[in-house]
Amino acid sequence: MPGLDIRLARESDFAEITAIYAHHVRHGTASFEETPPSVQEMLGRWRKVTDGGNIWLVAADNVGVHGYAYTTPYHVRPAYRYTVENAVYVAHDATGRGIGKALMQPLIDHARVAGRRRMIAVIGDSENAGSVGLHKACGFRHIGVLEKIGYKFERWIDVVMMQLDIHPESGTG
Protein backbone atom coordinates (compact mmCIF):
# COMPACT_ATOMS: atom_id res chain seq x y z
CA MET A 1 0.00 0.00 0.00
CA PRO A 2 1.68 3.24 -1.12
CA GLY A 3 2.55 5.64 1.68
CA LEU A 4 2.11 2.99 4.35
CA ASP A 5 4.76 2.99 7.05
CA ILE A 6 5.34 -0.14 9.15
CA ARG A 7 6.92 1.01 12.40
CA LEU A 8 7.08 0.35 16.11
CA ALA A 9 3.95 1.39 17.98
CA ARG A 10 4.13 4.55 20.05
CA GLU A 11 2.05 5.59 23.01
CA SER A 12 0.33 8.20 20.84
CA ASP A 13 -1.02 5.41 18.57
CA PHE A 14 -3.12 3.76 21.23
CA ALA A 15 -6.37 5.67 20.83
CA GLU A 16 -6.48 4.41 17.22
CA ILE A 17 -5.23 0.92 18.12
CA THR A 18 -7.90 0.67 20.81
CA ALA A 19 -10.60 1.76 18.33
CA ILE A 20 -9.47 -0.88 15.80
CA TYR A 21 -9.53 -3.59 18.43
CA ALA A 22 -12.87 -2.40 19.89
CA HIS A 23 -14.51 -2.89 16.50
CA HIS A 24 -13.21 -6.48 16.33
CA VAL A 25 -14.38 -7.17 19.89
CA ARG A 26 -17.86 -5.74 19.27
CA HIS A 27 -18.46 -7.11 15.78
CA GLY A 28 -16.11 -10.02 15.13
CA THR A 29 -14.94 -13.37 16.37
CA ALA A 30 -11.20 -12.91 15.90
CA SER A 31 -11.10 -11.94 19.57
CA PHE A 32 -13.01 -13.83 22.23
CA GLU A 33 -13.17 -10.72 24.41
CA GLU A 34 -16.71 -9.41 24.74
CA THR A 35 -16.05 -5.98 26.23
CA PRO A 36 -13.52 -3.71 24.52
CA PRO A 37 -10.61 -2.72 26.76
CA SER A 38 -9.80 0.91 27.51
CA VAL A 39 -6.87 2.81 26.05
CA GLN A 40 -5.13 2.46 29.43
CA GLU A 41 -5.59 -1.32 29.36
CA MET A 42 -4.24 -1.50 25.81
CA LEU A 43 -1.24 0.62 26.82
CA GLY A 44 -0.58 -1.81 29.66
CA ARG A 45 -0.70 -4.73 27.24
CA TRP A 46 1.72 -2.93 24.90
CA ARG A 47 4.16 -2.29 27.73
CA LYS A 48 3.99 -5.92 28.83
CA VAL A 49 4.63 -7.13 25.26
CA THR A 50 7.56 -4.81 24.61
CA ASP A 51 9.07 -5.08 28.11
CA GLY A 52 9.16 -8.84 27.52
CA GLY A 53 11.35 -8.45 24.42
CA ASN A 54 8.58 -8.84 21.88
CA ILE A 55 7.51 -6.37 19.23
CA TRP A 56 4.35 -4.35 18.55
CA LEU A 57 4.09 -2.81 15.08
CA VAL A 58 1.62 -0.45 13.43
CA ALA A 59 0.77 0.19 9.80
CA ALA A 60 0.22 3.93 9.48
CA ASP A 61 0.15 6.71 6.93
CA ASN A 62 -0.58 10.43 7.06
CA VAL A 63 -4.25 9.63 7.80
CA GLY A 64 -3.57 7.41 10.82
CA VAL A 65 -3.13 3.83 12.02
CA HIS A 66 -4.76 1.19 9.80
CA GLY A 67 -3.60 -1.95 11.55
CA TYR A 68 -1.26 -3.43 14.11
CA ALA A 69 0.50 -6.67 14.93
CA TYR A 70 2.52 -8.05 17.80
CA THR A 71 4.05 -11.17 19.27
CA THR A 72 3.73 -12.57 22.76
CA PRO A 73 5.20 -15.64 24.42
CA TYR A 74 3.17 -18.67 23.36
CA HIS A 75 3.11 -19.88 26.97
CA VAL A 76 5.01 -18.82 30.09
CA ARG A 77 6.82 -22.06 30.93
CA PRO A 78 10.53 -22.00 30.02
CA ALA A 79 10.30 -24.85 27.51
CA TYR A 80 8.22 -22.56 25.24
CA ARG A 81 10.82 -19.77 25.20
CA TYR A 82 11.58 -20.24 21.48
CA THR A 83 7.93 -20.01 20.43
CA VAL A 84 5.83 -16.87 20.04
CA GLU A 85 2.19 -16.28 19.26
CA ASN A 86 1.24 -13.55 16.84
CA ALA A 87 -1.75 -11.24 16.61
CA VAL A 88 -2.75 -9.09 13.63
CA TYR A 89 -5.66 -6.66 13.52
CA VAL A 90 -6.61 -4.44 10.58
CA ALA A 91 -9.13 -1.61 10.72
CA HIS A 92 -12.51 -2.78 9.43
CA ASP A 93 -12.48 -0.16 6.66
CA ALA A 94 -8.94 -1.09 5.53
CA THR A 95 -9.20 -4.84 4.97
CA GLY A 96 -8.19 -6.37 1.66
CA ARG A 97 -5.45 -3.82 0.97
CA GLY A 98 -2.46 -5.92 2.01
CA ILE A 99 -2.00 -4.27 5.40
CA GLY A 100 -1.98 -7.57 7.30
CA LYS A 101 0.69 -9.00 5.02
CA ALA A 102 2.73 -5.79 5.25
CA LEU A 103 2.74 -6.18 9.05
CA MET A 104 3.50 -9.91 9.07
CA GLN A 105 6.89 -9.96 7.36
CA PRO A 106 8.64 -7.55 9.76
CA LEU A 107 6.96 -9.40 12.65
CA ILE A 108 8.42 -12.69 11.38
CA ASP A 109 11.80 -11.08 10.72
CA HIS A 110 11.95 -9.75 14.28
CA ALA A 111 11.12 -13.17 15.69
CA ARG A 112 13.84 -14.75 13.54
CA VAL A 113 16.49 -12.23 14.66
CA ALA A 114 15.36 -12.70 18.28
CA GLY A 115 16.12 -16.43 17.96
CA ARG A 116 12.54 -17.66 17.95
CA ARG A 117 11.94 -21.03 16.25
CA ARG A 118 8.18 -21.15 15.83
CA MET A 119 5.35 -18.67 15.50
CA ILE A 120 1.84 -19.82 16.37
CA ALA A 121 -1.37 -18.24 15.08
CA VAL A 122 -4.42 -18.83 17.25
CA ILE A 123 -7.21 -17.71 14.94
CA GLY A 124 -10.66 -17.13 16.35
CA ASP A 125 -13.34 -18.67 14.14
CA SER A 126 -12.76 -21.26 11.44
CA GLU A 127 -14.88 -19.00 9.21
CA ASN A 128 -12.23 -16.24 9.44
CA ALA A 129 -11.03 -16.81 5.87
CA GLY A 130 -9.11 -13.52 5.81
CA SER A 131 -6.85 -14.41 8.72
CA VAL A 132 -6.43 -18.03 7.65
CA GLY A 133 -5.55 -16.86 4.13
CA LEU A 134 -3.11 -14.24 5.41
CA HIS A 135 -1.26 -16.75 7.55
CA LYS A 136 -1.17 -19.32 4.75
CA ALA A 137 0.22 -16.68 2.35
CA CYS A 138 2.96 -15.95 4.92
CA GLY A 139 4.04 -19.60 5.10
CA PHE A 140 2.02 -20.83 8.07
CA ARG A 141 0.61 -24.33 7.93
CA HIS A 142 -2.59 -25.60 9.45
CA ILE A 143 -1.91 -27.71 12.55
CA GLY A 144 -5.36 -28.18 14.03
CA VAL A 145 -8.74 -26.92 15.13
CA LEU A 146 -10.07 -26.57 18.64
CA GLU A 147 -13.73 -27.17 17.94
CA LYS A 148 -16.46 -25.07 19.52
CA ILE A 149 -14.16 -23.82 22.25
CA GLY A 150 -15.52 -20.26 22.51
CA TYR A 151 -19.04 -18.91 22.79
CA LYS A 152 -19.78 -15.44 21.42
CA PHE A 153 -22.71 -13.86 19.58
CA GLU A 154 -24.96 -16.75 20.58
CA ARG A 155 -22.90 -19.38 18.79
CA TRP A 156 -20.03 -21.77 19.42
CA ILE A 157 -16.78 -20.79 17.72
CA ASP A 158 -13.77 -22.85 16.67
CA VAL A 159 -10.14 -21.80 16.99
CA VAL A 160 -7.82 -22.55 14.08
CA MET A 161 -4.20 -23.25 14.96
CA MET A 162 -1.49 -22.47 12.41
CA GLN A 163 2.29 -22.64 12.75
CA LEU A 164 5.26 -21.09 11.01
CA ASP A 165 8.61 -22.81 11.30
CA ILE A 166 10.89 -19.78 11.46
CA HIS A 167 14.01 -21.88 12.07
CA PRO A 168 12.96 -25.42 11.13
CA GLU A 169 16.24 -27.01 12.15
CA SER A 170 16.38 -28.43 15.64
CA GLY A 171 18.47 -27.06 18.48
CA THR A 172 18.74 -23.59 19.94
CA GLY A 173 21.64 -22.18 17.94
Coordinates of N, CA and C in Angstrom, one line a residue:
M1 N 0.9 -1.2 0.0 CA 0.0 0.0 0.0 C 0.9 1.2 0.0
P2 N 0.8 2.1 -1.0 CA 1.7 3.2 -1.1 C 1.5 4.2 0.1
G3 N 2.6 4.7 0.6 CA 2.6 5.6 1.7 C 2.4 5.0 3.0
L4 N 2.3 3.7 3.1 CA 2.1 3.0 4.4 C 3.5 2.8 5.0
D5 N 3.5 3.1 6.3 CA 4.8 3.0 7.1 C 4.5 1.9 8.1
I6 N 5.4 0.9 8.1 CA 5.3 -0.1 9.1 C 6.4 0.3 10.2
R7 N 6.0 0.5 11.4 CA 6.9 1.0 12.4 C 6.5 0.5 13.8
L8 N 7.4 0.7 14.7 CA 7.1 0.4 16.1 C 5.9 1.2 16.6
A9 N 5.1 0.6 17.4 CA 4.0 1.4 18.0 C 4.5 2.4 19.0
R10 N 3.8 3.5 19.1 CA 4.1 4.6 20.1 C 2.9 4.8 20.9
E11 N 3.2 5.3 22.1 CA 2.1 5.6 23.0 C 0.9 6.4 22.3
S12 N 1.3 7.3 21.5 CA 0.3 8.2 20.8 C -0.6 7.4 19.8
D13 N -0.2 6.2 19.5 CA -1.0 5.4 18.6 C -2.2 4.7 19.2
F14 N -2.2 4.7 20.6 CA -3.1 3.8 21.2 C -4.6 4.1 21.2
A15 N -4.9 5.4 21.0 CA -6.4 5.7 20.8 C -6.9 5.0 19.6
E16 N -6.1 5.0 18.5 CA -6.5 4.4 17.2 C -6.4 2.9 17.3
I17 N -5.4 2.4 17.9 CA -5.2 0.9 18.1 C -6.4 0.4 18.9
T18 N -6.8 1.1 20.0 CA -7.9 0.7 20.8 C -9.2 0.7 20.0
A19 N -9.4 1.7 19.2 CA -10.6 1.8 18.3 C -10.6 0.6 17.3
I20 N -9.5 0.3 16.7 CA -9.5 -0.9 15.8 C -9.9 -2.2 16.5
Y21 N -9.3 -2.4 17.7 CA -9.5 -3.6 18.4 C -11.0 -3.6 18.9
A22 N -11.5 -2.5 19.4 CA -12.9 -2.4 19.9 C -13.9 -2.8 18.8
H23 N -13.6 -2.5 17.6 CA -14.5 -2.9 16.5 C -14.5 -4.4 16.4
H24 N -13.3 -5.0 16.4 CA -13.2 -6.5 16.3 C -13.9 -7.2 17.5
V25 N -13.7 -6.6 18.7 CA -14.4 -7.2 19.9 C -15.9 -7.1 19.8
R26 N -16.4 -5.9 19.3 CA -17.9 -5.7 19.3 C -18.5 -6.5 18.1
H27 N -17.8 -6.6 17.0 CA -18.5 -7.1 15.8 C -17.9 -8.4 15.2
G28 N -16.8 -8.9 15.7 CA -16.1 -10.0 15.1 C -15.8 -11.1 16.1
T29 N -15.3 -12.2 15.6 CA -14.9 -13.4 16.4 C -13.4 -13.7 16.4
A30 N -12.6 -12.7 15.8 CA -11.2 -12.9 15.9 C -10.7 -12.9 17.3
S31 N -11.4 -12.0 18.1 CA -11.1 -11.9 19.6 C -12.3 -12.5 20.3
F32 N -12.0 -13.3 21.4 CA -13.0 -13.8 22.2 C -13.4 -12.9 23.4
E33 N -12.8 -11.7 23.4 CA -13.2 -10.7 24.4 C -14.6 -10.2 24.0
E34 N -15.4 -9.9 25.0 CA -16.7 -9.4 24.7 C -16.9 -7.9 25.1
T35 N -16.0 -7.4 25.9 CA -16.1 -6.0 26.2 C -14.7 -5.3 25.8
P36 N -14.8 -4.3 25.0 CA -13.5 -3.7 24.5 C -12.7 -3.1 25.7
P37 N -11.4 -3.3 25.7 CA -10.6 -2.7 26.8 C -10.4 -1.2 26.5
S38 N -10.1 -0.5 27.6 CA -9.8 0.9 27.5 C -8.4 1.2 26.9
V39 N -8.2 2.4 26.6 CA -6.9 2.8 26.1 C -5.8 2.5 27.1
Q40 N -6.1 2.7 28.4 CA -5.1 2.5 29.4 C -4.8 1.0 29.5
E41 N -5.8 0.1 29.4 CA -5.6 -1.3 29.4 C -4.7 -1.7 28.2
M42 N -5.0 -1.2 27.0 CA -4.2 -1.5 25.8 C -2.8 -1.0 26.0
L43 N -2.6 0.1 26.6 CA -1.2 0.6 26.8 C -0.5 -0.3 27.8
G44 N -1.2 -0.8 28.8 CA -0.6 -1.8 29.7 C -0.2 -3.1 28.9
R45 N -1.0 -3.5 28.0 CA -0.7 -4.7 27.2 C 0.5 -4.5 26.4
W46 N 0.6 -3.3 25.7 CA 1.7 -2.9 24.9 C 3.0 -2.9 25.7
R47 N 3.0 -2.3 26.9 CA 4.2 -2.3 27.7 C 4.6 -3.7 28.1
K48 N 3.7 -4.5 28.5 CA 4.0 -5.9 28.8 C 4.6 -6.7 27.7
V49 N 4.1 -6.5 26.5 CA 4.6 -7.1 25.3 C 6.1 -6.7 25.0
T50 N 6.2 -5.3 25.0 CA 7.6 -4.8 24.6 C 8.6 -4.9 25.7
D51 N 8.1 -4.9 27.0 CA 9.1 -5.1 28.1 C 9.6 -6.5 28.1
G52 N 8.8 -7.4 27.6 CA 9.2 -8.8 27.5 C 10.0 -9.2 26.3
G53 N 10.5 -8.2 25.6 CA 11.4 -8.4 24.4 C 10.6 -8.8 23.1
N54 N 9.3 -8.6 23.1 CA 8.6 -8.8 21.9 C 8.3 -7.5 21.2
I55 N 7.7 -7.6 20.1 CA 7.5 -6.4 19.2 C 6.0 -6.1 19.0
W56 N 5.7 -4.8 18.9 CA 4.3 -4.3 18.5 C 4.5 -3.3 17.4
L57 N 4.0 -3.6 16.3 CA 4.1 -2.8 15.1 C 2.8 -2.2 14.7
V58 N 2.8 -1.1 14.0 CA 1.6 -0.5 13.4 C 1.9 -0.2 12.0
A59 N 0.8 -0.2 11.2 CA 0.8 0.2 9.8 C 0.1 1.5 9.8
A60 N 0.8 2.6 9.4 CA 0.2 3.9 9.5 C 0.6 4.7 8.2
D61 N -0.2 5.7 8.0 CA 0.2 6.7 6.9 C -0.2 8.1 7.5
N62 N -0.3 9.1 6.6 CA -0.6 10.4 7.1 C -2.0 10.6 7.6
V63 N -2.9 9.6 7.3 CA -4.2 9.6 7.8 C -4.3 9.1 9.2
G64 N -3.5 8.0 9.5 CA -3.6 7.4 10.8 C -3.2 6.0 10.8
V65 N -3.5 5.2 11.9 CA -3.1 3.8 12.0 C -4.2 3.0 11.4
H66 N -3.8 2.0 10.5 CA -4.8 1.2 9.8 C -4.7 -0.3 10.3
G67 N -3.7 -0.6 11.1 CA -3.6 -2.0 11.6 C -2.4 -2.1 12.5
Y68 N -2.4 -3.2 13.2 CA -1.3 -3.4 14.1 C -1.0 -4.9 14.3
A69 N 0.1 -5.3 14.7 CA 0.5 -6.7 14.9 C 1.5 -6.7 16.0
Y70 N 1.5 -7.9 16.7 CA 2.5 -8.0 17.8 C 2.7 -9.5 18.1
T71 N 3.8 -9.8 18.8 CA 4.1 -11.2 19.3 C 4.1 -11.2 20.8
T72 N 3.7 -12.3 21.3 CA 3.7 -12.6 22.8 C 4.3 -14.0 23.0
P73 N 4.8 -14.3 24.2 CA 5.2 -15.6 24.4 C 4.0 -16.6 24.2
Y74 N 4.2 -17.7 23.6 CA 3.2 -18.7 23.4 C 2.6 -19.2 24.7
H75 N 3.5 -19.5 25.6 CA 3.1 -19.9 27.0 C 4.3 -19.4 27.9
V76 N 4.0 -19.4 29.2 CA 5.0 -18.8 30.1 C 6.1 -19.8 30.6
R77 N 5.8 -21.1 30.5 CA 6.8 -22.1 30.9 C 8.1 -22.0 30.1
P78 N 9.3 -22.2 30.7 CA 10.5 -22.0 30.0 C 10.7 -22.8 28.7
A79 N 10.1 -24.0 28.7 CA 10.3 -24.8 27.5 C 9.7 -24.2 26.2
Y80 N 8.8 -23.2 26.4 CA 8.2 -22.6 25.2 C 9.0 -21.3 24.8
R81 N 10.1 -21.0 25.4 CA 10.8 -19.8 25.2 C 11.2 -19.5 23.8
Y82 N 11.2 -20.5 22.9 CA 11.6 -20.2 21.5 C 10.4 -20.1 20.6
T83 N 9.2 -20.1 21.2 CA 7.9 -20.0 20.4 C 7.2 -18.8 20.8
V84 N 6.7 -18.0 19.8 CA 5.8 -16.9 20.0 C 4.5 -17.1 19.4
E85 N 3.5 -16.3 19.9 CA 2.2 -16.3 19.3 C 2.1 -14.9 18.6
N86 N 1.4 -14.8 17.5 CA 1.2 -13.6 16.8 C -0.2 -13.1 16.9
A87 N -0.4 -11.8 16.7 CA -1.8 -11.2 16.6 C -1.7 -10.2 15.6
V88 N -2.7 -10.1 14.7 CA -2.7 -9.1 13.6 C -4.2 -8.6 13.6
Y89 N -4.3 -7.3 13.6 CA -5.7 -6.7 13.5 C -5.6 -5.5 12.5
V90 N -6.5 -5.5 11.6 CA -6.6 -4.4 10.6 C -7.9 -3.7 10.8
A91 N -7.9 -2.4 10.6 CA -9.1 -1.6 10.7 C -10.2 -2.2 9.8
H92 N -11.4 -2.2 10.2 CA -12.5 -2.8 9.4 C -12.7 -2.1 8.1
D93 N -12.3 -0.8 7.9 CA -12.5 -0.2 6.7 C -11.2 -0.2 5.8
A94 N -10.2 -1.0 6.3 CA -8.9 -1.1 5.5 C -8.6 -2.5 5.1
T95 N -9.5 -3.4 5.3 CA -9.2 -4.8 5.0 C -9.1 -5.0 3.5
G96 N -8.3 -6.1 3.1 CA -8.2 -6.4 1.7 C -7.2 -5.5 0.9
R97 N -6.4 -4.7 1.6 CA -5.5 -3.8 1.0 C -4.0 -4.3 1.2
G98 N -3.8 -5.4 1.8 CA -2.5 -5.9 2.0 C -1.8 -5.4 3.3
I99 N -2.6 -4.8 4.2 CA -2.0 -4.3 5.4 C -1.6 -5.4 6.3
G100 N -2.4 -6.4 6.5 CA -2.0 -7.6 7.3 C -0.7 -8.2 6.8
K101 N -0.5 -8.4 5.6 CA 0.7 -9.0 5.0 C 1.9 -8.1 5.2
A102 N 1.7 -6.8 5.0 CA 2.7 -5.8 5.2 C 3.2 -5.8 6.7
L103 N 2.3 -6.1 7.6 CA 2.7 -6.2 9.0 C 3.4 -7.5 9.4
M104 N 3.0 -8.6 8.7 CA 3.5 -9.9 9.1 C 5.0 -10.1 8.8
Q105 N 5.5 -9.7 7.7 CA 6.9 -10.0 7.4 C 7.9 -9.3 8.4
P106 N 7.7 -8.1 8.7 CA 8.6 -7.6 9.8 C 8.4 -8.2 11.1
L107 N 7.2 -8.7 11.4 CA 7.0 -9.4 12.6 C 7.7 -10.7 12.6
I108 N 7.7 -11.4 11.5 CA 8.4 -12.7 11.4 C 9.9 -12.4 11.4
D109 N 10.4 -11.4 10.7 CA 11.8 -11.1 10.7 C 12.3 -10.8 12.1
H110 N 11.5 -10.1 12.9 CA 12.0 -9.8 14.3 C 12.1 -11.0 15.1
A111 N 11.1 -11.9 15.0 CA 11.1 -13.2 15.7 C 12.3 -14.0 15.3
R112 N 12.7 -14.0 14.0 CA 13.8 -14.7 13.5 C 15.1 -14.2 14.2
V113 N 15.3 -12.9 14.1 CA 16.5 -12.2 14.7 C 16.6 -12.4 16.2
A114 N 15.4 -12.5 16.8 CA 15.4 -12.7 18.3 C 15.6 -14.2 18.7
G115 N 15.8 -15.0 17.7 CA 16.1 -16.4 18.0 C 14.9 -17.3 18.2
R116 N 13.7 -16.8 17.8 CA 12.5 -17.7 17.9 C 12.6 -18.7 16.9
R117 N 12.0 -19.9 17.2 CA 11.9 -21.0 16.2 C 10.6 -21.2 15.6
R118 N 9.5 -20.9 16.3 CA 8.2 -21.1 15.8 C 7.3 -19.9 16.2
M119 N 6.4 -19.7 15.3 CA 5.3 -18.7 15.5 C 4.0 -19.4 15.3
I120 N 3.1 -19.2 16.3 CA 1.8 -19.8 16.4 C 0.8 -18.8 16.1
A121 N -0.2 -19.1 15.3 CA -1.4 -18.2 15.1 C -2.5 -19.0 15.7
V122 N -3.2 -18.3 16.6 CA -4.4 -18.8 17.3 C -5.6 -18.0 16.7
I123 N -6.2 -18.5 15.7 CA -7.2 -17.7 14.9 C -8.6 -18.0 15.4
G124 N -9.3 -17.0 15.9 CA -10.7 -17.1 16.3 C -11.6 -17.3 15.1
D125 N -12.3 -18.4 15.1 CA -13.3 -18.7 14.1 C -12.8 -19.3 12.9
S126 N -13.2 -20.5 12.6 CA -12.8 -21.3 11.4 C -13.3 -20.6 10.2
E127 N -14.3 -19.7 10.3 CA -14.9 -19.0 9.2 C -14.1 -17.7 8.9
N128 N -13.0 -17.5 9.6 CA -12.2 -16.2 9.4 C -11.3 -16.5 8.3
A129 N -11.8 -16.5 7.1 CA -11.0 -16.8 5.9 C -9.9 -15.8 5.6
G130 N -10.1 -14.5 6.0 CA -9.1 -13.5 5.8 C -7.9 -13.8 6.6
S131 N -8.0 -14.1 7.9 CA -6.9 -14.4 8.7 C -6.2 -15.7 8.3
V132 N -7.0 -16.7 8.1 CA -6.4 -18.0 7.7 C -5.6 -17.8 6.4
G133 N -6.2 -17.1 5.4 CA -5.5 -16.9 4.1 C -4.3 -16.1 4.3
L134 N -4.3 -15.0 5.1 CA -3.1 -14.2 5.4 C -2.0 -15.1 5.9
H135 N -2.3 -15.9 6.9 CA -1.3 -16.7 7.5 C -0.7 -17.8 6.6
K136 N -1.6 -18.4 5.8 CA -1.2 -19.3 4.8 C -0.2 -18.6 3.7
A137 N -0.6 -17.4 3.3 CA 0.2 -16.7 2.4 C 1.6 -16.3 2.9
C138 N 1.7 -16.3 4.3 CA 3.0 -16.0 4.9 C 3.7 -17.2 5.3
G139 N 3.3 -18.4 4.9 CA 4.0 -19.6 5.1 C 3.6 -20.4 6.3
F140 N 2.5 -20.0 7.0 CA 2.0 -20.8 8.1 C 1.3 -22.1 7.5
R141 N 1.3 -23.1 8.3 CA 0.6 -24.3 7.9 C -0.4 -24.6 9.0
H142 N -1.5 -25.2 8.6 CA -2.6 -25.6 9.4 C -2.2 -26.8 10.3
I143 N -2.3 -26.6 11.7 CA -1.9 -27.7 12.6 C -3.1 -28.3 13.4
G144 N -4.2 -27.6 13.3 CA -5.4 -28.2 14.0 C -6.5 -27.2 14.3
V145 N -7.6 -27.7 14.8 CA -8.7 -26.9 15.1 C -9.2 -27.3 16.5
L146 N -9.4 -26.3 17.4 CA -10.1 -26.6 18.6 C -11.5 -26.3 18.4
E147 N -12.3 -27.3 18.4 CA -13.7 -27.2 17.9 C -14.6 -26.6 19.0
K148 N -15.4 -25.6 18.7 CA -16.5 -25.1 19.5 C -15.9 -24.8 20.9
I149 N -14.8 -24.1 21.0 CA -14.2 -23.8 22.3 C -14.6 -22.5 22.9
G150 N -15.1 -21.6 22.0 CA -15.5 -20.3 22.5 C -17.0 -20.0 22.2
Y151 N -17.6 -19.2 23.0 CA -19.0 -18.9 22.8 C -19.2 -17.4 22.8
K152 N -19.6 -16.9 21.6 CA -19.8 -15.4 21.4 C -20.9 -15.2 20.4
F153 N -21.6 -14.2 20.5 CA -22.7 -13.9 19.6 C -23.7 -15.0 19.4
E154 N -24.0 -15.7 20.5 CA -25.0 -16.7 20.6 C -24.6 -17.9 19.7
R155 N -23.3 -18.2 19.5 CA -22.9 -19.4 18.8 C -21.5 -19.9 19.3
W156 N -21.3 -21.2 19.1 CA -20.0 -21.8 19.4 C -19.0 -21.5 18.3
I157 N -17.8 -21.2 18.7 CA -16.8 -20.8 17.7 C -15.5 -21.7 17.9
D158 N -15.0 -22.1 16.7 CA -13.8 -22.8 16.7 C -12.6 -21.9 16.8
V159 N -11.4 -22.5 17.1 CA -10.1 -21.8 17.0 C -9.3 -22.6 16.0
V160 N -8.7 -21.9 15.0 CA -7.8 -22.5 14.1 C -6.4 -22.3 14.5
M161 N -5.6 -23.4 14.6 CA -4.2 -23.2 15.0 C -3.3 -23.4 13.7
M162 N -2.4 -22.4 13.5 CA -1.5 -22.5 12.4 C -0.1 -22.2 13.0
Q163 N 0.9 -22.7 12.3 CA 2.3 -22.6 12.7 C 3.2 -22.3 11.6
L164 N 4.2 -21.4 11.9 CA 5.3 -21.1 11.0 C 6.6 -21.6 11.6
D165 N 7.3 -22.3 10.9 CA 8.6 -22.8 11.3 C 9.6 -21.8 10.9
I166 N 10.0 -20.9 11.8 CA 10.9 -19.8 11.5 C 12.3 -20.3 11.2
H167 N 12.7 -21.2 12.1 CA 14.0 -21.9 12.1 C 13.7 -23.4 12.2
P168 N 13.4 -24.0 11.0 CA 13.0 -25.4 11.1 C 14.0 -26.4 11.7
E169 N 15.2 -26.1 11.6 CA 16.2 -27.0 12.1 C 16.1 -27.1 13.7
S170 N 16.5 -28.2 14.2 CA 16.4 -28.4 15.6 C 17.5 -27.8 16.4
G171 N 17.4 -27.7 17.7 CA 18.5 -27.1 18.5 C 18.1 -25.6 18.8
T172 N 19.0 -25.0 19.5 CA 18.7 -23.6 19.9 C 19.7 -22.6 19.3
G173 N 20.7 -23.1 18.5 CA 21.6 -22.2 17.9 C 21.2 -21.5 16.7

